[in-house]
Amino acid sequence: MKLNIEGLLVYFPYDYIYPEQYSYMLELKRTLDAKGHGVLEMPSGTGKTISLLSLIVAYQRAFPLEVTKLIYCSRTVPEIEKVVEELRKLMEFYTKETGESNNFLALALSSRKNLCIHPEILHANIVVYSYHYLLDPKIADLVSKELAKKSVVVFDEAHNIDNVCIDSMSVNITRRTLDRCQNNVDTLQNTIHKIKETDAAKLREEYRRLVEGLKEANVARETDIYLANPVLPDEILQEAVPGSIRTAEHFVGFMRRFLEYLKSRLRVQHVVQESAPQFLKDIFDKVCIDRKPLRFCAERLQSLLRTLEIADIADFSAVTLISNFATLVSTYSQGFTIIIEPFEDRTPTIANPVLHFSCMDPSIAIKPVFQRFQSVVITSGTLSPLDIYPRILDFRPVTMASFTMTLARTCLCPLIVGRGNDQVALSSKFETREDFAVIRNYGNLLLEMSAIVPDGIVAFFTSYVYMENIVASWYEQGILENIQRNKLIFIETQDAAETSMALEKYQEACENGRGAILLSVARGKVSEGIDFVHHYGRAVLMFGVPYVYTQSRILKARLEYLRDQFQIRENDFLTFDAMRHAAQCVGRAIRGKTDYGLMIFADKRYARADKRGKLPRWIQEHINDGSLNLTVDEAVQLSKHFLRQMAQPFRQEDQLGLSLLTLEQLESEEMLQKITQIAHQT
Amino acid sequence: MDEEPERAKRWEGGYERTWEVLKEDESGSLKATVEEILYQSKRKRVIESHGQVRLGMMRHLYVVIDCSRSMEDQDLKPNRLTSTLKLMEAFVDEYFDQNPISQVGIITTKNKRAEKLTDLAVQMYCVCVCLCCFTASPGNPKKHITALMKAVDTVCVGEPSLYNSLNLAIQTLKHMPGHTSREILIILSSLTTCDPANIYELIKTLKSLKVRVSVIGLSAEVRVCTVLTRETGGSYHVILDESHFKELLMLHIKPPPASSSSECSLIRMGFPQHTIASVTDQDAKPSFSMSHLDSSSGPGLSLGGYFCPQCHATYTELPVECKVCGLTLVSAPHLARSFHHLFPLQAFIESPVENLQGDRFCQACQAELKDKSVFSCPSCHSVFCVECDLFIHESLHCCPCCIYRQTAP
């Protein structure tokens, strides 16, 4: 159908549209009009991707000078493939409607096997790839730096974007890294010797270039051709590479010294935490390495690798990592912390020293993106509370909206189970974690649910350790045996192969009527990437609130930083983080309007307003006061009723006019009125 | 001391939210209630059944009753099993009333096994060898009903097995002649099934044998049943409560549309006359009713009865398949009862109540029309309420006002 969105003609490749899609497009258009950034939350399964694509493509066609390119970032390869599929449908629709062959070029960068390096990609109108291509400074420099300024960047499934940013900037150094780095440096030295004998002029040429400084890069940045690289700070562009590392041999010697210093730092017996300036002072005191040459390390190494014409950069990943670390540590005095741990928390007897150089400020990695591109849109099914993302990513959005799901029937049923049948409060909090009564009641809940929920149930625990404890305890109490009479049990483990095997068998059991339960962990692979459509997930149980492990030093440092820099209280952030993961977990079950599923939050803390209020609006609006602090029995009764209601025949016609619209219905005055209420501005 | 021994045990039952039934949906059209959707589908059913379709009038139906552990659940009163069997009795009665020339058999499944409670009639072979070995006669509900009444006491254990029950039903159904319908109706309470082999293979077999499988679920929608019914062309429903259960069960009384590929053939039928010889008549010879041979009780010798036109065997009840010569014996009223399936009453026209001039009373029940739409007969233009509309179409099969006009003036 052809839509008119505030004067913009949008081709939409389907005959029907959801009201929220229309509303979403409205908001998106306003964002593009204002040339600003946006944060948009819309539940999964309501056609976010196609709404985004059709609007932006229409915008590109209408204003080719305003928006030249769409950069669509998604998380995983299957998601990228899904986007490409939708895009193909859209393009076919365009060809059919307009009758002209389209000159749109779209490009997907998914994996190496699909990689194309034809220069034409620079002119592609749409680029679909993974987050890392834009956020990770190492890859971004290769792939994304020539993207035009007038691009629209979309981050889909962006609820974890702050963690991606942080991971892309953080460096972990172990003994193994250092050993491999040592080898790299040796290889470099040898190569330099060889080159010196054969082609000394090349090295001299490089030297000359370094004296002139990184002018080239500077010119490029000033003329706005390239995306800024956070590893290449502005200041060093103005300066020449310092003399101490200008010749190749000196640089290699410098790296050796730095390496020795790191090795000595790793020989600690106790945990050390220090800031970047402290680290720099220490390195200056011990091995007389100045801040300035450290800052040039990354750039100098790149130059050297280019000069030596080393093809296989992957071999030199260790030395690249170390040099990046050197540059980062000397560039940013804030936003990073250095933690050296002599052993892991779990195995305090085995020495395995790690140097965490951890980024605490996600805005550092994403800053160039916000600065460079005129519109950046962050979207996901779960972004609540919306206002926290602009704060932690440090940007100013022009639109922030949360959309609800219009439903012809209430197909999701969130229940908060706070008590067992014996009135024992259910909670995964630390004090009651070992409590027998709580574990028994959790088991009882799963047992009762396994008897009334058809096909698949997915249960999430807060951590692997917690899951192990509970399952062991259930086994002893005989609960597991009783559950197995109703359904088969599969468990997610940290082993990827094992988990995918379990998943496959789980789906088989759901398919052939045996029924199955998948026990998995919030923040695990299953909770993030796997969808449980229809019968694969008729109920999701969330045992406890999935708080992150708060004793980790890195997290503590980050919380402190958030408090000092962004005035976000530790507790607020932890709750926000826990709730977004809980929402992700339970959201796995509902993947569309014809789907239905139970969402059971088994912890009395969910009933509190501060937790409940942080759930996405489309879940929150279905939690009524009657489903707040249920006992297991009450929950079972409600679930039974819900499942029977949902099993009644449901056809497309029932949705029409309510949650699914034809063009005429969409254009009615009354409907337009209703649509304005769908978007919830914050 | 113990004043109310029965009521005192209420706490042992499940938690019920009886007040929720009364809840109204005040939030308007955004949350259309499921009841509304159900009502629509009810109407649709009435309308749908009025096409001129070929119906499979000679039906062979196997009803599979789940007797697994979950049948002990008390959400139907007093429990699922008793309630189901009770409804089944009514079903069997009604089934033979509406489909006099059809057959039914009952299978129960529990503990991963399936067994026949009652069989379909054995067709036309081995007549003279042993008359006592026949199990059931066609069109005779008594046998089934006694078996159902006995089954109330069965213990519900283990899991059901869809595969085994379907397989057992196929063994008999596949020998049924092509012009008859082959149907299986499963009443499934459990949410799991324990199968010895891949059920999807069996579904393919069912499809190729043109067996229509329908499922009534007592708890929730199970994927494998959805696939099973979709593939074999049956229907799948899940009950909301007891009355809905009954309604769903009664849906299966109406013969299903015959698939166009099923072969047509003429069937020999006998229309025996009922003769009652007076006791004073000296020529009359008392004879045994053949249908009572296998049951130990009941009257033995009688003077009158229905005599098979072919072999003169005596029967006290019709319809029946002659045990001697295998002829299907029916009476003309029986066939006439099946007649309305072929020429159903036309659907009434739905119109909003505002358009109605004059009195707003239903012609049938005389109650005031309160719903937002009314139904009028296309031939006599009488107005009815929705309940009467359903009653007329489902039970009466003729418009009472039309009949009245035909007879009155």
mmCIF file of C-alpha atoms in Angstrom, chain A residues 406-410 450-455 484-487 510-515 534-535 538 596 621-622 624 626-627 630-631 633-634 637-638 640-641 643-651 653-654 658 674, chain B residues 13-17 20 23 29-35 37-38 40-41 44 69 73-76 80 159 191-195 198-200 217-224 227 236-241 244 248:
data_model
loop_
_atom_site.group_PDB
_atom_site.id
_atom_site.type_symbol
_atom_site.label_atom_id
_atom_site.label_comp_id
_atom_site.label_asym_id
_atom_site.label_seq_id
_atom_site.Cartn_x
_atom_site.Cartn_y
_atom_site.Cartn_z
ATOM 1 C CA THR A 406 -2.351 -2.838 19.741
ATOM 2 C CA LEU A 407 -3.967 -6.200 20.172
ATOM 3 C CA ALA A 408 -7.232 -7.716 19.113
ATOM 4 C CA ARG A 409 -6.872 -10.111 22.005
ATOM 5 C CA THR A 410 -4.629 -9.855 25.007
ATOM 6 C CA SER A 450 4.726 -28.016 33.452
ATOM 7 C CA ALA A 451 1.383 -29.702 34.014
ATOM 8 C CA ILE A 452 -0.753 -26.981 32.489
ATOM 9 C CA VAL A 453 1.354 -25.276 29.828
ATOM 10 C CA PRO A 454 1.441 -27.066 26.481
ATOM 11 C CA ASP A 455 4.600 -27.725 24.472
ATOM 12 C CA GLN A 484 9.928 -35.123 33.980
ATOM 13 C CA ARG A 485 6.643 -36.938 34.031
ATOM 14 C CA ASN A 486 5.138 -33.929 32.300
ATOM 15 C CA LYS A 487 7.959 -32.655 30.153
ATOM 16 C CA CYS A 510 7.955 -29.265 21.406
ATOM 17 C CA GLU A 511 7.151 -30.250 17.854
ATOM 18 C CA ASN A 512 6.066 -33.820 18.432
ATOM 19 C CA GLY A 513 3.894 -33.238 21.439
ATOM 20 C CA ARG A 514 6.154 -34.566 24.157
ATOM 21 C CA GLY A 515 6.679 -31.093 25.604
ATOM 22 C CA HIS A 534 4.500 -20.039 19.132
ATOM 23 C CA HIS A 535 4.731 -23.518 20.596
ATOM 24 C CA ARG A 538 4.215 -20.893 25.559
ATOM 25 C CA TYR A 596 0.753 -15.854 22.706
ATOM 26 C CA GLU A 621 0.237 -2.115 30.600
ATOM 27 C CA HIS A 622 -0.865 -5.713 30.903
ATOM 28 C CA ASN A 624 -2.839 -5.138 36.552
ATOM 29 C CA GLY A 626 -4.671 -8.361 40.412
ATOM 30 C CA SER A 627 -1.579 -10.045 39.045
ATOM 31 C CA LEU A 630 0.233 -14.038 43.352
ATOM 32 C CA THR A 631 0.737 -17.378 44.980
ATOM 33 C CA ASP A 633 -1.867 -21.630 42.936
ATOM 34 C CA GLU A 634 -3.370 -18.358 41.851
ATOM 35 C CA GLN A 637 -5.421 -20.786 37.839
ATOM 36 C CA LEU A 638 -4.937 -17.587 35.864
ATOM 37 C CA LYS A 640 -5.098 -22.130 32.809
ATOM 38 C CA HIS A 641 -7.787 -19.629 32.027
ATOM 39 C CA LEU A 643 -4.288 -20.657 27.817
ATOM 40 C CA ARG A 644 -7.833 -21.787 27.142
ATOM 41 C CA GLN A 645 -8.854 -18.362 25.973
ATOM 42 C CA MET A 646 -5.873 -18.178 23.666
ATOM 43 C CA ALA A 647 -6.570 -21.595 22.202
ATOM 44 C CA GLN A 648 -9.846 -20.384 20.740
ATOM 45 C CA PRO A 649 -9.759 -19.977 16.997
ATOM 46 C CA PHE A 650 -8.245 -16.664 15.971
ATOM 47 C CA ARG A 651 -8.287 -15.481 12.419
ATOM 48 C CA GLU A 653 -10.408 -10.998 10.259
ATOM 49 C CA ASP A 654 -10.604 -10.712 14.018
ATOM 50 C CA LEU A 658 -8.303 -3.141 15.536
ATOM 51 C CA LYS A 674 -6.190 6.581 18.159
ATOM 52 C CA GLY B 13 -9.585 -28.235 45.382
ATOM 53 C CA GLY B 14 -7.823 -25.758 43.186
ATOM 54 C CA TYR B 15 -7.970 -22.048 43.614
ATOM 55 C CA GLU B 16 -10.843 -20.564 41.674
ATOM 56 C CA ARG B 17 -11.482 -17.017 40.654
ATOM 57 C CA GLU B 20 -13.686 -13.173 37.011
ATOM 58 C CA LYS B 23 -15.831 -9.145 34.739
ATOM 59 C CA SER B 29 -12.476 -1.901 21.392
ATOM 60 C CA LEU B 30 -8.752 -2.192 21.990
ATOM 61 C CA LYS B 31 -9.276 -5.355 23.937
ATOM 62 C CA ALA B 32 -12.037 -7.190 22.163
ATOM 63 C CA THR B 33 -13.107 -9.995 24.404
ATOM 64 C CA VAL B 34 -12.687 -13.543 23.376
ATOM 65 C CA GLU B 35 -16.400 -14.055 23.945
ATOM 66 C CA ILE B 37 -14.924 -13.565 18.846
ATOM 67 C CA LEU B 38 -16.574 -16.784 19.938
ATOM 68 C CA GLN B 40 -18.900 -14.438 15.768
ATOM 69 C CA SER B 41 -17.635 -17.909 15.109
ATOM 70 C CA LYS B 44 -20.353 -18.245 11.221
ATOM 71 C CA ARG B 69 -3.567 -38.962 34.760
ATOM 72 C CA ASP B 73 -8.190 -32.793 37.180
ATOM 73 C CA GLN B 74 -11.177 -31.248 38.869
ATOM 74 C CA ASP B 75 -11.669 -28.193 36.729
ATOM 75 C CA LEU B 76 -14.692 -29.871 35.209
ATOM 76 C CA ARG B 80 -12.738 -34.385 33.773
ATOM 77 C CA GLU B 159 0.213 -40.644 29.760
ATOM 78 C CA LEU B 191 -0.688 -31.928 27.155
ATOM 79 C CA THR B 192 1.816 -34.601 26.307
ATOM 80 C CA THR B 193 1.725 -37.761 24.310
ATOM 81 C CA CYS B 194 4.002 -40.746 24.546
ATOM 82 C CA ASP B 195 4.610 -42.146 21.101
ATOM 83 C CA ASN B 198 7.367 -40.502 14.699
ATOM 84 C CA ILE B 199 3.804 -39.277 14.678
ATOM 85 C CA TYR B 200 4.344 -37.174 11.557
ATOM 86 C CA GLY B 217 -8.600 -30.309 23.902
ATOM 87 C CA LEU B 218 -9.552 -30.039 27.544
ATOM 88 C CA SER B 219 -6.638 -27.910 28.700
ATOM 89 C CA ALA B 220 -4.717 -25.961 26.057
ATOM 90 C CA GLU B 221 -3.560 -25.843 22.493
ATOM 91 C CA VAL B 222 -0.951 -28.486 21.734
ATOM 92 C CA ARG B 223 1.146 -28.107 18.636
ATOM 93 C CA VAL B 224 1.002 -31.676 17.450
ATOM 94 C CA VAL B 227 -0.742 -30.075 12.816
ATOM 95 C CA TYR B 236 -9.317 -28.420 16.585
ATOM 96 C CA HIS B 237 -11.026 -26.798 19.519
ATOM 97 C CA VAL B 238 -10.156 -26.218 23.126
ATOM 98 C CA ILE B 239 -12.904 -26.010 25.681
ATOM 99 C CA LEU B 240 -13.497 -23.009 27.894
ATOM 100 C CA ASP B 241 -15.904 -24.654 30.297
ATOM 101 C CA HIS B 244 -18.560 -24.972 25.734
ATOM 102 C CA LEU B 248 -17.970 -28.473 20.751
#
